[in-house]
Coordinates of C-alpha atoms in Angstrom, one line a residue:
M1 CA -17.4 121.3 7.8
V2 CA -16.8 123.6 11.0
K3 CA -13.3 124.4 11.5
I4 CA -12.6 124.4 15.3
C5 CA -9.3 126.4 16.6
C6 CA -8.2 126.2 20.2
I7 CA -5.6 128.9 21.6
G8 CA -4.0 127.4 24.5
A9 CA -2.7 123.9 24.6
G10 CA -2.8 123.4 28.0
Y11 CA -4.8 120.9 30.8
V12 CA -8.4 122.3 29.1
G13 CA -8.0 123.0 25.7
G14 CA -5.7 119.7 24.7
P15 CA -7.6 117.0 26.1
T16 CA -11.0 118.8 25.1
M17 CA -10.1 119.1 21.5
A18 CA -8.7 115.8 21.4
V19 CA -12.3 114.2 22.3
I20 CA -13.5 116.7 20.0
A21 CA -12.0 115.6 17.2
L22 CA -12.5 111.8 18.4
K23 CA -16.1 112.0 18.4
C24 CA -16.9 114.9 15.4
P25 CA -14.6 113.0 12.8
D26 CA -15.8 115.5 10.1
V27 CA -14.3 118.4 11.9
E28 CA -11.1 119.8 11.7
V29 CA -10.2 120.7 15.2
V30 CA -6.4 122.6 15.6
V31 CA -4.6 123.5 18.9
V32 CA -2.7 126.5 19.0
D33 CA 0.0 127.5 21.2
I34 CA 3.1 130.1 21.3
S35 CA 5.0 127.4 23.0
E36 CA 7.1 125.6 20.7
A37 CA 7.9 123.0 23.2
R38 CA 4.0 122.7 24.5
I39 CA 3.4 121.7 20.6
A40 CA 6.1 120.0 20.1
G41 CA 4.9 117.6 22.9
W42 CA 1.7 117.2 21.7
N43 CA 3.2 116.4 18.4
S44 CA 5.2 113.9 20.0
D45 CA 4.9 110.2 21.5
R46 CA 5.3 112.1 25.1
L47 CA 2.3 114.3 25.8
P48 CA 3.3 117.1 27.6
I49 CA 0.4 116.3 30.3
Y50 CA -0.2 113.1 32.1
E51 CA -3.8 112.0 32.0
P52 CA -5.2 108.7 31.8
G53 CA -6.1 107.5 28.2
L54 CA -5.4 110.7 26.4
D55 CA -2.5 109.3 24.5
D56 CA -5.1 107.0 22.9
V57 CA -7.1 109.8 21.9
V58 CA -4.9 111.5 20.6
K59 CA -2.9 108.7 18.9
R60 CA -6.6 108.4 17.0
C61 CA -6.9 111.8 15.9
R62 CA -3.7 113.3 15.5
G63 CA -3.1 114.0 12.0
R64 CA -6.3 112.7 10.5
N65 CA -8.7 115.9 12.2
L66 CA -6.4 116.8 15.3
F67 CA -3.3 119.0 14.9
F68 CA -1.0 120.8 16.9
S69 CA 0.6 124.3 15.7
T70 CA 2.4 127.4 16.6
D71 CA 0.9 129.0 13.7
V72 CA -1.5 130.8 15.8
E73 CA -2.6 133.7 13.3
R74 CA -3.1 131.0 10.7
Y75 CA -5.4 128.6 12.1
V76 CA -7.5 131.5 14.3
G77 CA -7.8 132.8 11.2
E78 CA -9.5 130.1 9.0
A79 CA -11.8 128.9 12.0
D80 CA -15.4 129.1 12.5
V81 CA -15.0 128.8 16.3
V82 CA -12.2 129.8 18.3
F83 CA -12.0 128.6 21.9
V84 CA -10.2 130.7 23.9
S85 CA -8.3 128.7 26.9
V86 CA -5.5 130.7 28.1
N87 CA -4.5 131.5 31.7
T88 CA -6.2 133.2 33.8
P89 CA -3.7 134.1 36.9
T90 CA -4.4 135.9 40.1
K91 CA -3.2 139.2 39.6
T92 CA -0.1 140.0 42.2
R93 CA -0.1 143.4 42.0
G94 CA -2.2 146.8 41.4
L95 CA -6.0 146.6 41.8
G96 CA -7.4 143.7 43.2
A97 CA -3.5 142.0 44.0
G98 CA -4.1 138.8 45.8
K99 CA -7.4 138.0 44.6
A100 CA -8.7 139.5 40.8
A101 CA -8.2 137.5 37.7
D102 CA -5.6 138.7 35.3
L103 CA -6.8 138.8 31.7
T104 CA -4.0 140.4 30.3
Y105 CA -3.4 136.9 28.0
W106 CA -7.6 136.9 27.3
E107 CA -7.2 140.6 26.3
S108 CA -4.1 139.7 24.1
A109 CA -6.0 136.9 22.5
A110 CA -9.1 139.1 21.7
R111 CA -7.2 141.5 20.0
M112 CA -5.0 138.9 18.2
I113 CA -8.4 137.5 16.8
A114 CA -10.0 141.1 15.8
D115 CA -6.3 141.5 13.8
V116 CA -6.8 138.3 11.6
S117 CA -9.9 137.5 11.3
R118 CA -11.3 138.0 8.0
S119 CA -14.9 136.2 8.5
D120 CA -17.5 136.2 11.1
K121 CA -16.7 133.9 13.9
I122 CA -17.9 132.2 17.1
V123 CA -15.3 133.2 20.1
V124 CA -15.9 130.5 23.4
E125 CA -14.4 131.5 26.4
K126 CA -13.3 128.1 27.9
S127 CA -10.9 129.3 30.5
T128 CA -12.2 130.3 33.7
V129 CA -13.0 134.0 33.9
P130 CA -15.2 136.5 35.6
V131 CA -18.6 137.5 35.6
K132 CA -19.6 139.9 32.4
T133 CA -15.9 139.0 30.9
A134 CA -17.8 138.3 28.0
E135 CA -18.8 141.8 27.9
A136 CA -15.5 143.1 27.9
I137 CA -14.3 140.8 25.4
E138 CA -17.4 142.0 22.9
K139 CA -16.3 145.6 23.0
I140 CA -12.6 144.6 22.4
L141 CA -13.7 142.1 18.9
A142 CA -16.7 145.1 18.1
H143 CA -14.0 147.9 18.0
N144 CA -11.4 145.9 16.4
G145 CA -13.5 144.3 14.2
R146 CA -13.3 145.9 10.9
G147 CA -17.0 144.7 10.0
V148 CA -16.6 141.2 11.3
R149 CA -18.9 140.2 13.4
Y150 CA -18.4 138.0 16.7
Q151 CA -20.6 135.9 18.9
I152 CA -19.4 135.6 22.5
L153 CA -19.7 132.1 24.1
S154 CA -19.2 130.8 27.4
N155 CA -18.9 127.2 27.8
P156 CA -16.4 126.1 30.6
E157 CA -14.7 123.1 32.0
F158 CA -15.8 121.0 34.6
L159 CA -13.5 118.6 34.3
A160 CA -11.5 116.9 37.3
E161 CA -8.0 115.9 36.6
G162 CA -6.9 112.4 36.6
T163 CA -10.6 111.7 35.2
A164 CA -10.5 114.6 32.2
V165 CA -11.2 111.7 29.7
R166 CA -13.3 110.2 31.5
D167 CA -15.3 113.4 32.3
L168 CA -15.3 114.6 28.6
F169 CA -16.9 111.2 27.5
A170 CA -19.8 111.0 29.7
P171 CA -19.8 114.7 30.9
D172 CA -22.5 115.2 34.0
R173 CA -23.3 118.4 31.8
V174 CA -22.1 120.5 29.4
L175 CA -22.8 124.4 30.2
I176 CA -23.1 126.9 27.1
G177 CA -24.0 130.6 27.5
G178 CA -24.7 132.8 25.0
R179 CA -26.5 136.2 24.5
E180 CA -30.7 136.2 24.3
T181 CA -30.6 137.3 20.9
P182 CA -31.3 135.6 17.6
E183 CA -27.3 135.8 16.8
G184 CA -26.7 134.9 20.5
Q185 CA -28.7 132.0 20.0
A186 CA -27.9 130.3 16.7
A187 CA -24.0 130.4 18.0
V188 CA -25.0 128.6 20.9
K189 CA -26.7 126.3 18.3
V190 CA -23.5 125.8 16.8
L191 CA -21.6 124.8 19.6
K192 CA -24.4 122.4 21.0
D193 CA -24.7 120.4 18.1
V194 CA -20.9 119.5 18.2
Y195 CA -21.5 118.4 21.4
A196 CA -24.4 116.5 20.9
R197 CA -22.5 113.9 18.5
W198 CA -22.0 112.3 21.9
V199 CA -23.4 113.9 24.7
P200 CA -27.5 113.3 25.5
E201 CA -29.0 116.4 25.0
D202 CA -30.9 116.3 28.3
R203 CA -27.3 117.2 29.5
I204 CA -26.3 119.8 27.7
I205 CA -27.6 122.7 29.5
T206 CA -27.9 126.8 27.4
T207 CA -28.4 129.6 30.1
N208 CA -27.4 133.0 29.4
L209 CA -23.5 134.4 29.3
W210 CA -23.3 135.3 33.2
S211 CA -24.8 132.5 34.3
A212 CA -22.6 130.5 32.8
E213 CA -19.5 132.7 33.6
L214 CA -20.8 132.4 37.6
S215 CA -21.7 129.2 37.2
K216 CA -17.8 127.7 36.8
L217 CA -17.0 129.9 40.1
A218 CA -19.4 128.5 42.3
A219 CA -19.3 124.8 41.3
N220 CA -15.8 125.2 42.7
A221 CA -16.7 127.1 45.7
F222 CA -19.4 125.0 46.7
L223 CA -16.5 121.7 46.1
A224 CA -13.9 123.7 48.1
Q225 CA -16.5 124.4 50.7
R226 CA -17.3 121.0 51.2
I227 CA -13.2 120.1 51.4
S228 CA -12.5 122.6 53.8
S229 CA -16.3 121.5 56.0
V230 CA -15.0 118.1 56.3
N231 CA -11.2 119.2 57.1
A232 CA -12.5 121.7 60.0
I233 CA -14.6 118.2 61.4
S234 CA -10.7 116.6 60.9
A235 CA -9.4 118.7 63.6
L236 CA -12.6 118.6 65.8
C237 CA -12.2 114.7 65.7
E238 CA -8.8 114.4 66.8
A239 CA -9.8 116.5 69.6
T240 CA -12.2 114.6 70.9
G241 CA -11.4 111.1 69.8
A242 CA -13.9 110.6 66.8
D243 CA -13.2 109.3 63.7
V244 CA -13.5 111.5 60.6
T245 CA -13.8 108.7 58.3
E246 CA -17.0 107.3 60.1
V247 CA -18.7 111.0 60.7
A248 CA -18.5 111.1 56.8
C249 CA -19.3 107.8 56.1
S250 CA -22.5 109.2 58.2
I251 CA -23.7 112.3 56.7
G252 CA -22.5 111.4 53.5
K253 CA -25.7 108.9 53.9
D254 CA -27.9 111.4 54.0
S255 CA -29.3 111.9 50.1
R256 CA -29.4 115.4 50.7
I257 CA -25.7 115.7 51.4
G258 CA -24.0 112.5 49.3
P259 CA -20.5 111.1 49.7
R260 CA -18.6 112.6 47.5
F261 CA -15.7 115.1 47.9
L262 CA -15.8 114.2 51.9
S263 CA -12.4 112.9 52.2
A264 CA -10.7 114.7 54.7
S265 CA -6.9 115.5 54.3
V266 CA -3.9 117.6 54.1
G267 CA -5.4 120.2 52.2
F268 CA -7.3 120.9 48.3
G269 CA -4.9 122.0 46.1
G270 CA -5.1 122.0 41.7
S271 CA -5.0 125.3 39.4
C272 CA -8.7 126.4 40.2
F273 CA -10.1 126.0 43.5
Q274 CA -8.3 128.7 45.2
K275 CA -8.1 131.1 42.5
D276 CA -11.5 130.7 41.8
I277 CA -12.6 131.2 45.4
L278 CA -10.1 134.1 45.3
N279 CA -11.7 135.7 42.0
L280 CA -15.3 134.9 43.8
V281 CA -14.5 137.0 46.5
Y282 CA -13.1 139.8 44.7
I283 CA -16.4 140.0 42.9
C284 CA -18.4 140.2 45.7
E285 CA -16.4 143.3 47.2
C286 CA -16.6 144.9 43.7
Y287 CA -20.7 144.6 44.0
G288 CA -21.1 145.6 47.8
L289 CA -21.5 142.6 49.4
P290 CA -18.2 141.9 52.0
E291 CA -20.1 139.1 54.0
V292 CA -20.5 137.2 51.3
A293 CA -17.1 137.9 50.6
D294 CA -16.1 136.6 53.9
Y295 CA -17.7 133.7 53.6
W296 CA -16.3 132.7 50.9
R297 CA -12.6 133.9 51.7
Q298 CA -12.9 131.4 55.2
V299 CA -12.8 128.4 52.7
I300 CA -9.4 129.4 51.6
G301 CA -8.8 129.8 55.1
I302 CA -9.1 126.5 56.4
N303 CA -7.3 124.9 53.6
D304 CA -4.1 127.1 54.7
Y305 CA -4.9 126.1 58.7
Q306 CA -4.8 122.5 57.4
K307 CA -1.8 122.4 55.6
S308 CA -0.2 124.4 58.8
R309 CA -1.9 122.2 61.4
F310 CA -0.3 119.4 59.8
V311 CA 2.9 120.7 59.7
N312 CA 3.1 121.5 63.3
R313 CA 1.7 118.1 64.1
V314 CA 5.1 116.7 62.3
V315 CA 7.5 118.9 63.8
S316 CA 5.5 118.8 67.7
S317 CA 5.3 115.1 67.4
M318 CA 9.3 114.3 66.8
F319 CA 10.7 116.5 69.7
N320 CA 9.2 119.9 69.0
T321 CA 12.6 119.8 66.1
V322 CA 13.1 118.3 62.6
A323 CA 16.3 120.4 62.2
G324 CA 18.9 118.0 60.7
K325 CA 16.0 115.3 60.4
K326 CA 15.4 113.5 57.3
V327 CA 11.5 113.4 56.3
A328 CA 10.3 111.4 53.3
V329 CA 7.6 113.0 51.3
L330 CA 5.5 110.7 49.5
G331 CA 3.5 112.5 46.4
F332 CA 3.9 115.8 45.5
A333 CA 1.3 116.4 43.0
F334 CA -2.4 117.5 43.8
K335 CA -3.4 114.5 43.5
K336 CA -3.5 110.8 42.2
D337 CA -3.3 110.5 38.3
T338 CA -1.9 113.3 37.5
G339 CA 1.7 115.1 36.9
D340 CA 0.1 118.6 38.0
T341 CA 1.4 120.2 40.7
R342 CA -0.1 123.9 40.7
E343 CA -1.3 124.7 44.3
T344 CA -0.6 121.6 45.7
P345 CA -0.4 121.3 49.4
A346 CA 2.8 119.4 49.1
I347 CA 4.7 123.0 48.0
D348 CA 3.3 124.5 51.9
V349 CA 4.2 121.3 53.5
C350 CA 7.5 121.1 52.0
R351 CA 8.5 124.8 52.8
G352 CA 7.0 124.1 56.6
L353 CA 9.4 121.8 57.1
L354 CA 12.5 123.4 55.3
G355 CA 11.3 126.5 57.4
D356 CA 12.4 124.1 60.3
K357 CA 15.4 122.8 58.7
A358 CA 14.6 119.6 58.1
V359 CA 16.1 117.3 55.0
V360 CA 13.1 116.7 52.7
S361 CA 13.3 113.8 50.3
I362 CA 10.9 113.5 48.0
Y363 CA 9.0 110.7 45.7
D364 CA 6.1 111.0 43.2
P365 CA 5.9 108.6 40.1
Q366 CA 4.8 111.6 37.5
V367 CA 6.6 114.5 38.9
T368 CA 9.9 115.6 37.6
E369 CA 13.0 116.9 39.8
E370 CA 12.8 119.9 37.8
Q371 CA 9.4 120.7 38.1
V372 CA 9.4 120.1 42.0
R373 CA 12.5 122.5 42.7
R374 CA 10.6 124.9 40.4
D375 CA 8.0 124.9 42.7
L376 CA 9.6 125.4 45.5
A377 CA 11.5 128.5 44.2
M378 CA 8.6 129.7 42.8
N379 CA 6.1 132.7 44.3
K380 CA 3.0 132.2 44.9
F381 CA 0.4 132.5 42.3
D382 CA 3.3 133.0 39.8
W383 CA 2.6 129.3 38.2
D384 CA -0.4 130.6 36.6
H385 CA 1.7 132.2 33.9
P386 CA 2.9 130.5 31.3
R387 CA 5.9 129.0 31.5
H388 CA 8.6 131.2 29.8
L389 CA 6.7 133.7 31.6
Q390 CA 7.1 132.4 35.0
P391 CA 9.8 134.4 37.2
V392 CA 11.8 131.7 38.5
G393 CA 14.8 132.8 40.2
E394 CA 17.6 130.1 40.9
P395 CA 16.5 127.8 43.1
A396 CA 17.6 128.6 46.7
D397 CA 20.3 126.1 47.9
Q398 CA 17.9 124.0 50.1
P399 CA 18.5 120.4 51.3
V400 CA 16.0 118.4 49.2
A401 CA 16.3 115.7 47.3
V402 CA 13.9 113.9 44.6
T403 CA 14.3 110.0 44.6
S404 CA 13.5 107.5 42.0
D405 CA 11.5 105.2 44.4
A406 CA 9.8 105.3 47.9
Y407 CA 12.2 103.0 49.5
E408 CA 15.4 105.7 48.7
A409 CA 13.3 108.2 50.0
A410 CA 12.5 107.0 53.3
H411 CA 16.0 105.2 54.0
D412 CA 17.3 107.0 57.1
A413 CA 14.5 109.0 57.4
H414 CA 13.3 109.8 60.7
A415 CA 9.6 109.8 59.5
V416 CA 7.5 109.6 56.2
C417 CA 4.9 112.4 54.8
I418 CA 1.8 110.9 52.8
L419 CA 0.8 114.1 50.9
T420 CA -0.7 112.4 47.3
E421 CA -3.0 109.4 47.0
W422 CA -1.5 107.1 45.0
E423 CA -2.2 103.8 44.8
E424 CA 1.3 102.4 44.8
F425 CA 1.4 104.0 48.6
R426 CA -1.1 102.0 49.7
N427 CA 0.5 98.8 48.7
L428 CA 4.0 99.4 50.0
D429 CA 5.9 97.2 52.3
Y430 CA 5.9 99.1 55.0
R431 CA 7.8 96.8 56.9
R432 CA 10.7 96.8 54.7
M433 CA 10.3 100.6 54.9
Y434 CA 10.1 100.5 58.6
D435 CA 13.8 98.7 58.7
L436 CA 15.3 101.4 56.7
M437 CA 14.1 104.0 58.7
Q438 CA 15.7 105.7 62.1
K439 CA 13.6 104.9 64.9
P440 CA 11.1 106.2 66.7
A441 CA 10.0 105.6 62.8
F442 CA 6.5 108.8 62.1
V443 CA 4.2 108.1 59.7
F444 CA 2.2 111.4 58.6
D445 CA -0.8 110.2 56.5
G446 CA -2.2 113.4 54.9
R447 CA -4.5 111.1 52.8
N448 CA -5.7 108.4 55.4
I449 CA -5.1 105.7 52.8
V450 CA -2.9 103.8 55.0
D451 CA -4.1 100.9 57.9
P452 CA -2.8 103.3 61.3
E453 CA -3.5 99.9 63.3
K454 CA -1.3 97.7 60.6
L455 CA 1.3 100.1 60.8
R456 CA 1.5 100.1 64.6
D457 CA 1.6 96.9 64.9
I458 CA 5.2 97.3 62.8
G459 CA 6.3 100.2 65.2
F460 CA 5.7 103.1 63.4
I461 CA 3.9 106.2 65.4
V462 CA 1.1 107.1 63.2
Y463 CA -0.8 110.6 62.4
A464 CA -3.6 109.6 60.1
I465 CA -5.8 113.2 59.8
G466 CA -9.1 113.3 61.7
K467 CA -8.4 109.9 63.2
P468 CA -7.9 109.1 66.9
L469 CA -4.9 110.3 67.9
D470 CA -1.3 107.1 68.7
Q471 CA -0.5 107.8 72.3
W472 CA 2.4 109.1 71.6
L473 CA 0.7 112.2 70.0
K474 CA -1.9 112.5 73.0
D475 CA 1.1 113.1 74.9
M476 CA 2.9 115.7 72.9
P477 CA 1.1 119.6 72.1
A478 CA -0.7 119.7 69.1
V479 CA 1.6 122.9 68.1
A480 CA 4.7 123.3 67.5

C-alpha cells in the first residue's frame, strides 16, 4: 500500500488529496499543514474553502483513509510519496522583485523532507514553480539526504476554482514529468498508477521535468491571453457601437479558436494567472528573451487597463465624481462558486472608488467581512503568504460596509457595480432595487450577466462591458 502525504492544505492540496483518497480507498492519504486553524477546519463540518461537491468527498473519506494533521514531520517521514503544495508568492523585494517566484517555502519544505526522511521517497511538485525548480530541489535533497534517495516529479494542477472537484473527477489531462532515467521513469509509473485508478490512460501525459514545469506556466498564460484579448476588443466595441458578446460568439464558432475564455469582463483574477505570467516574464528576461517577456507582460497590462477603465467609466458617468456617493458592489470573489478573493478585480475597483471618496457597500454570498477588510488593507502580493505570515496592518478607516444581501447593499446607493457572476445576481428583483436607490440610478455590469434593455426599461442607466453605450454614457467622457 502506497502512503501519500501532502504538505499544504490549501485550494490545491485539500481537494486533490480528497479525490485521490476517494478513488483509491486502499491508499492512505494524509494532508499536513503547520496552520492549526486550517487543519481544524478540514476536520470540521465547515471546510476552510468553498468548492461545490467538496464537502461530500471529504465526508466520505475522512477518518477512513483521508486524514488531516499538523504533525508534519511524522507523516512526511512515513510517506512513500510526498506532494508539496506550498505557497510560491511573487517576490516583493530583492532580485526579481515584482516578477520572480519566491521559493522560500518550497526550499523550507525540501530541507524538512531531508531532515525527517529515513526511507527513499518520491517528491512531487504540485505548486506552480519556475522551470528548473526540480533541479534546485534535487540538489538540496542530495546534499542533505544521508543516503536516502529521492526522485522528483512535476505534477502541476490544472484545476479551475468553482469546478475543481469535477475537474479532478474527469480531468482534460494529468501531466507527470520526471527524469529520463530508469529510476525517474519508475517514479513516474508509481504516480501514474495512482491516477490510472480513475483517469483514462490516454489522458495521462508523461514528459520530462522541464516540459511539465513550463506547461503549467504556459497554460495559464494562454488562458489569460484570451481574456485580455477579448477585453481589448471590448474597449473597441464600446467606441464603435459593436457588441462584444456578438463578436465573441462569431469568432468562437471558428473551430481553430473555440468559445472558451471569450467572455469580456472587468478583468481576470485568482491566484495563478497574474503570478504565473509575471514568473514567465522573469524567466524570459533571465534567458535573454526581452521581446518574449514584453509580449507576455502586455497581457497583464491589458488586464490592469480594463480594471482602471471600468472605474473611470463609473466616475465619469456620475458627473465626474463619486465623492460621498454610496456605490453598491455585488460580488467580491474573483469568480462565481468560490470564496477565493486572491487578485480579484473587485479589490482594485473598490480601491479606485474609495480613492475618489465613494462610500462602498459590498455583498458577496461566500466572502466574509473579515476577508474583505483584510484584502482592502493588504499590500500587493502579500496574499500569497500563509495567513499567519501575511503582513497586514490595521485596516484603514475607510467608508466600507459589508452587507448580508444585495438589496441592503443597494439601499440608498447611486450605483450598483456587478463584479462577480454569481447566479443569484442574474435573478435579483431589479425593480425593487431601483426603488431603493437614489436617482438617477446606475448599473455598471462588469460581468455582462444582466439584460441592459430590461434594466433601462425599469429606469436604470446601464453600462455593460463591450456593449453599445447608453445615450447618457455617450454624452459623458470615457475617462474621468
